[in-house]
Amino acid sequence: MSERTKKGSGGEGTGAESAPVHHDDHHHEASFWRTYVFSTDHKVIGIQYGVTALLFLLFGFTLMMLMRWQLAYPGQAFPLQWLADLLGPDRMPDGIMLPEFYNQLGAMHGTIMVFLGVVPLAVGAFGNYVMPLQIGAPDMAFPKLNMASYWVYFAGGVTMLVSFFVPGGAANSGWTSYAPLSVIATTGQTVWLLGMVLLITSSLLGSVNFIVTIIQLRAEGLTFMRLPFFVWAQFVTSFLLLLAFPPLEAAGVLQLMDRLAGTSFFLPSGLVVSGVPLDVAGGGSPLLWQHLFWFLAHPEVYVLILPAMGIVAEVIANNTRKPLWGYKSIVYATVFLGFMSFIVWAHHMFLTGMGTTISTFFQTTTMIISVPSIVILTALLLSLWGGSIRFNTPMLFALSFLPMFGIGGLTGLPLGLAPPDIHLHDTYYVIGHFHYVVAPGTLMALFAGVYYWYPKVTGRTMNESLGKIHFWGSFIFLNGVFMPMFIQGLAGVSRRLYDGGQIYAHAQEVLYLNEVMSVSSWLLGLAQIPFIINFFMSVRKGKKAEANHWQATTLDWSATTSPPLAHGNFETVPHVHRGPYEYSVPGAKRDFLPQDQRAEA
Amino acid sequence: MEIPYTATARPDTGLYNGKLGIWLFLASEVMLFGALFSSYILLRVGAPVWPHGSELLNVPLATINTVVLISSSVTMVMSWASLMMKDFSKYRMYMGFTILLSFVFLVIKYFEYTSKFSHDIFPSTSTFYAIYFTMTGLHGLHVIGGIVVNAYLWGPGNKMWKSDPQRFTNRVEIAGLYWHFVDLVWIFLFPVLYLL
Amino acid sequence: MSLKAFHILFIALSVLLSIVLSALALYQFTLGGSGLNLVWAVTGIGSAIGLIVYGVRFLRKLRDVSFL
Ligand code: HEM
Ligand SMILES: [Cu+2]
């Protein structure tokens, strides 16, 4: 990272190669704070998002590794004495995890992974850094809002971390925060709600910015049907964030009112807690929370997956050296998916007694929405056909996304039909399903993105051997963690059990899998070490990358240096003359035609 | 390199960046208040009895407030129109009126609230009052937000009129769009909470 | 949509509100309400007409401003 700013400020100081484009007021030396901390440059903000989100991912993962000890060896003292001491007797007396602490870990793992890890990395980092480059824009449309978006996100993250230290610990009602449990929960829940309000605000600022940037700042000649698919994915994602998050914000406000002002939006009449009738007016509806929550949270799952698909599309087209198969179908499918994702939310609520008519509606829409997902997946798969594939690290990660997302998506179909869902709801099968989409799916795609754009960001490449170790370790152990969940779930083991199902007769047959999964998760942790080393080492020691390191066609690679200029990204404003994936065009001199290249004579 | 279309419209979309941005923001606000209105409907449908707003709330005061807000929209649009006609002092006057009227709205709202509190009526009293206080409270916060923006454009922010009049006019338009939205929310809140 | 267009929409909805208000008052009057209801009803109609007149004049004044 020091490298990219050195280049950037060098270009600015001498003004030699960039004098014609920015002769305005950028010449004074920007202070350290303005350059690195409160920067309005989309690239710096993207890096800030990326590093913060990766740290949160690691943290959320650590919470899960702790939980897995309790699940594999319920009630046994934790082997790392110092860690148990550090967590203290309120959480792990004598090294044994308290149920209350287990619940906190579960709730915060989900919250952190989704809202502080994956989305900020997929949208905040990749979207922020890559999208303006791919559309040939000098920056985001509203750079100050962009900075505000990051810092509000940061504040939300800090709020979530602080919640571990309030009396009663962090939120412990699950990432779904179902009422009425969450309303009567300890103070941590209030802090959670405040944190969520911050995170929602941040993503609203971000999504407005993304949409305006994509619509308004496209380079000349870059029509919508010439946008790289990654940009399309970010575009639809931003709409989902923009329109689905506000209802959760409303729900958060209502729950805050319930907790702080004594209202009963989510508290039914006659609620009895621990044998004592609750002293509230009553008359509220716990199901209201579920509706508002899932109205956000279903579109949210597409927020998790679409940017991943965008990354995979870029990497696959680049490494097969072929155009994407069915670019238009993918785009239309994505837009359709975006619309549909607003009318499937109650498939999470089949067991709430909402009646067969409503269930039928949501079953139908759920079956319909799986079609575009399959269109996209199939198109990506067919894109491989007949290509001479370059198996570099980003490509390995991108390739693994296809079957992993396939498993995740296909296991969702039974869940979308009420009859099987009666059996499967709230079991480990559901956990397996959505983790296959977000972990072996999205996370692998995000890793692909890190390896793919690292040379662009830092000017240096990551080490291939370490990358391949990282890939195989992650791939094997991710499956080791999540595949057994399907087996346990089909056997009827419920999710969110403190002892991993020990006290249930029907779980006995599949209990041994708990240890398999836990050991896999710890090995998965080890498998990340090569990545961490590689990530930091390559900043200085990596091989120097060329401007167009992967010989790609899109503007982020073809029209600017690695790393791009600090202000304004491009030396000259690029003009776009062709579609995004013109690889191996018959008769062309090279096997790729960059978007900003004029027709060859 | 400058960011394009901050002040002038992009030819193929016909919009400058800020206008598109504010409309997107308003779309998300529609979803926010839409969710609250939906919650209102769901709670009301599920309740065995639901009071008539007109029997519990102060309809005359709310009617006055409705008039106040509609007038403030008119003055808001006038302030923008004055800028289009290059009449800066008229802009100041109309914008000043807009801010004044927003304060009148808040003061009346304050009296409504405190008279409820003095009768021992709080959000926790019943689901009706809970939704009443939450929705009007959230709307009130939006009014305060509007006052802050408008006051900035009336006072320190108006320097831009000299340096970049086009952009300043755009800013006032954006603030006006937001303000109209806030007033529109009230146009819905008023009958739903006070009359039905 | 420019502020001009939004303003017209807003005025139209305000007209609608006034009419609904006066209809409601009239309805209450027919149910045997007081004369005050009648006053409300007339005021509602009056303000609706006033708003329409204003709207037309507004449109005339800003004839040259785009709706976009
Ligand atoms: C492709 C078609 C998909 C279908 C038909 C589908 C269907 C479902 C259904 C019906 C449930 C609720 C199960 C239950 O609670 O009983 C569910 C849960 C879930 N799905 Fe999917 N899904 C699909 C794709 C995805 C994707 C792409 C993601 C994320 C990237 C995802 C993430 C989740 C999550 C997070 C949950 C569980 C939420 C919780 O209860 O905590 N799903 N899915
Ligand atoms: Cu869903």
XYZ file of N, CA and C in Angstrom, chain A residues 22 24 138 140 142-143 208 211-212 215-218 242-243 246-247 250 254 257 261-263 265 281-283 288 292 295 568 570, chain B residues 1-5 10 13 15-18 20-21 24-25 27-28 31-32 35-36 39 42-43 123-127 130-131 134:
192
model
N -4.998 17.261 -14.136
C -5.329 17.995 -12.902
C -4.317 19.089 -12.574
N -5.641 21.689 -11.134
C -6.437 22.490 -10.193
C -5.771 22.518 -8.824
N -13.643 9.131 -12.504
C -12.518 9.629 -11.711
C -12.658 9.315 -10.231
N -16.070 8.283 -7.003
C -17.506 8.125 -6.817
C -18.176 9.477 -7.045
N -20.218 11.048 -5.086
C -20.207 11.867 -3.867
C -19.080 11.398 -2.940
N -17.876 11.891 -3.154
C -16.736 11.377 -2.372
C -16.892 11.582 -0.862
N -26.791 4.756 -2.328
C -27.145 5.927 -3.140
C -25.947 6.300 -4.012
N -25.315 3.816 -6.951
C -26.269 3.878 -8.062
C -26.032 5.142 -8.886
N -25.868 6.269 -8.194
C -25.644 7.512 -8.928
C -24.361 7.403 -9.749
N -24.941 5.246 -12.860
C -25.808 5.845 -13.880
C -25.147 7.072 -14.503
N -24.495 7.890 -13.673
C -24.059 9.203 -14.149
C -22.608 9.260 -14.643
N -21.749 8.444 -14.083
C -20.323 8.641 -14.360
C -19.721 7.618 -15.324
N -20.548 6.878 -16.024
C -20.001 5.944 -17.007
C -19.232 6.711 -18.087
N -30.591 -0.380 -0.832
C -31.317 0.881 -0.698
C -32.747 0.657 -0.237
N -33.386 -0.360 -0.800
C -34.823 -0.488 -0.566
C -35.177 -1.508 0.510
N -34.295 -0.064 4.803
C -35.132 0.820 5.613
C -36.195 0.113 6.455
N -36.868 -0.926 5.934
C -37.812 -1.607 6.821
C -37.140 -2.183 8.059
N -36.781 0.633 10.361
C -38.055 0.866 11.046
C -38.238 -0.149 12.158
N -38.657 0.439 16.176
C -39.778 -0.077 16.974
C -39.263 -0.923 18.134
N -37.946 1.258 20.784
C -39.056 1.816 21.550
C -39.558 0.790 22.564
N -38.756 2.681 25.689
C -39.906 3.506 26.056
C -41.071 2.679 26.580
N -40.870 1.380 26.675
C -41.911 0.552 27.271
C -43.108 0.285 26.378
N -42.991 0.509 25.080
C -44.101 0.176 24.191
C -44.183 -1.331 23.983
N -44.805 -2.999 20.731
C -45.006 -3.313 19.324
C -44.896 -4.808 19.073
N -48.363 -2.827 28.178
C -49.724 -2.690 27.654
C -50.122 -3.889 26.799
N -49.144 -4.502 26.128
C -49.463 -5.634 25.262
C -50.134 -5.181 23.980
N -50.679 -6.155 23.245
C -51.378 -5.819 22.012
C -50.473 -5.796 20.791
N -44.816 -9.481 13.564
C -44.479 -8.241 12.853
C -42.972 -8.114 12.716
N -40.830 -7.821 9.190
C -39.933 -6.706 8.871
C -38.507 -7.212 8.718
N -38.110 -9.166 5.474
C -38.232 -8.305 4.305
C -36.865 -7.728 3.948
N -8.188 10.897 -9.521
C -8.774 10.863 -10.843
C -8.566 9.572 -11.619
N -7.412 8.047 -13.958
C -6.955 7.875 -15.337
C -6.169 9.086 -15.792
N -8.711 15.260 -11.644
C -9.831 15.191 -12.587
C -11.128 15.496 -11.855
N -11.916 16.384 -12.416
C -13.170 16.760 -11.761
C -14.224 15.663 -11.920
N -15.091 15.581 -10.957
C -16.209 14.654 -11.096
C -17.254 15.304 -11.988
N -17.651 14.624 -13.052
C -18.589 15.265 -13.982
C -20.025 15.313 -13.442
N -20.795 16.225 -13.998
C -22.236 16.344 -13.753
C -22.595 16.673 -12.311
N -26.375 15.366 -17.073
C -25.784 14.480 -18.068
C -26.782 14.354 -19.212
N -29.158 11.176 -19.402
C -30.085 10.904 -18.310
C -30.903 12.129 -17.949
N -30.182 14.377 -15.843
C -30.125 14.649 -14.409
C -28.724 15.058 -14.007
N -28.625 15.948 -13.018
C -27.335 16.128 -12.379
C -27.265 15.170 -11.187
N -26.051 14.890 -10.735
C -25.847 13.817 -9.764
C -26.712 13.954 -8.521
N -26.753 15.188 -7.993
C -27.451 15.384 -6.732
C -28.929 15.060 -6.828
N -30.462 12.918 -8.818
C -30.654 11.469 -8.795
C -30.432 10.943 -7.377
N -29.396 11.456 -6.723
C -29.091 10.994 -5.378
C -30.243 11.229 -4.422
N -33.119 8.856 -4.984
C -32.848 7.516 -4.469
C -33.006 7.501 -2.956
N -32.481 8.555 -2.333
C -32.624 8.639 -0.882
C -34.097 8.672 -0.497
N -36.504 7.419 -2.142
C -37.066 6.084 -2.339
C -36.848 5.237 -1.091
N -35.662 5.363 -0.502
C -35.430 4.568 0.705
C -36.286 5.089 1.860
N -39.580 3.571 1.688
C -39.582 2.231 2.276
C -39.613 2.300 3.798
N -38.927 3.273 4.365
C -38.909 3.410 5.826
C -40.309 3.705 6.349
N -42.795 0.908 5.706
C -42.743 -0.170 6.687
C -43.506 0.225 7.944
N -43.395 1.485 8.344
C -44.102 1.913 9.554
C -45.612 1.923 9.326
N -46.745 -1.556 9.422
C -46.806 -2.036 10.802
C -48.082 -1.536 11.458
N -50.909 -3.635 10.247
C -50.880 -4.979 10.823
C -51.321 -4.970 12.279
N -50.831 -3.989 13.037
C -51.192 -3.923 14.452
C -52.676 -3.620 14.605
N -45.898 6.806 25.295
C -45.924 5.759 24.267
C -46.306 4.394 24.841
N -45.963 4.150 26.103
C -46.237 2.835 26.666
C -47.699 2.645 27.048
N -48.499 3.718 26.929
C -49.886 3.617 27.391
C -50.681 2.581 26.605
N -50.583 2.639 25.296
C -51.294 1.652 24.478
C -50.611 1.565 23.130
N -50.985 0.547 22.355
C -50.365 0.404 21.045
C -50.691 1.596 20.155
N -48.410 4.240 21.131
C -47.055 3.838 20.765
C -46.780 4.195 19.309
N -47.709 3.819 18.437
C -47.463 4.078 17.013
C -47.591 5.571 16.726
N -44.333 7.170 17.916
C -43.185 6.757 17.109
C -43.212 7.412 15.727
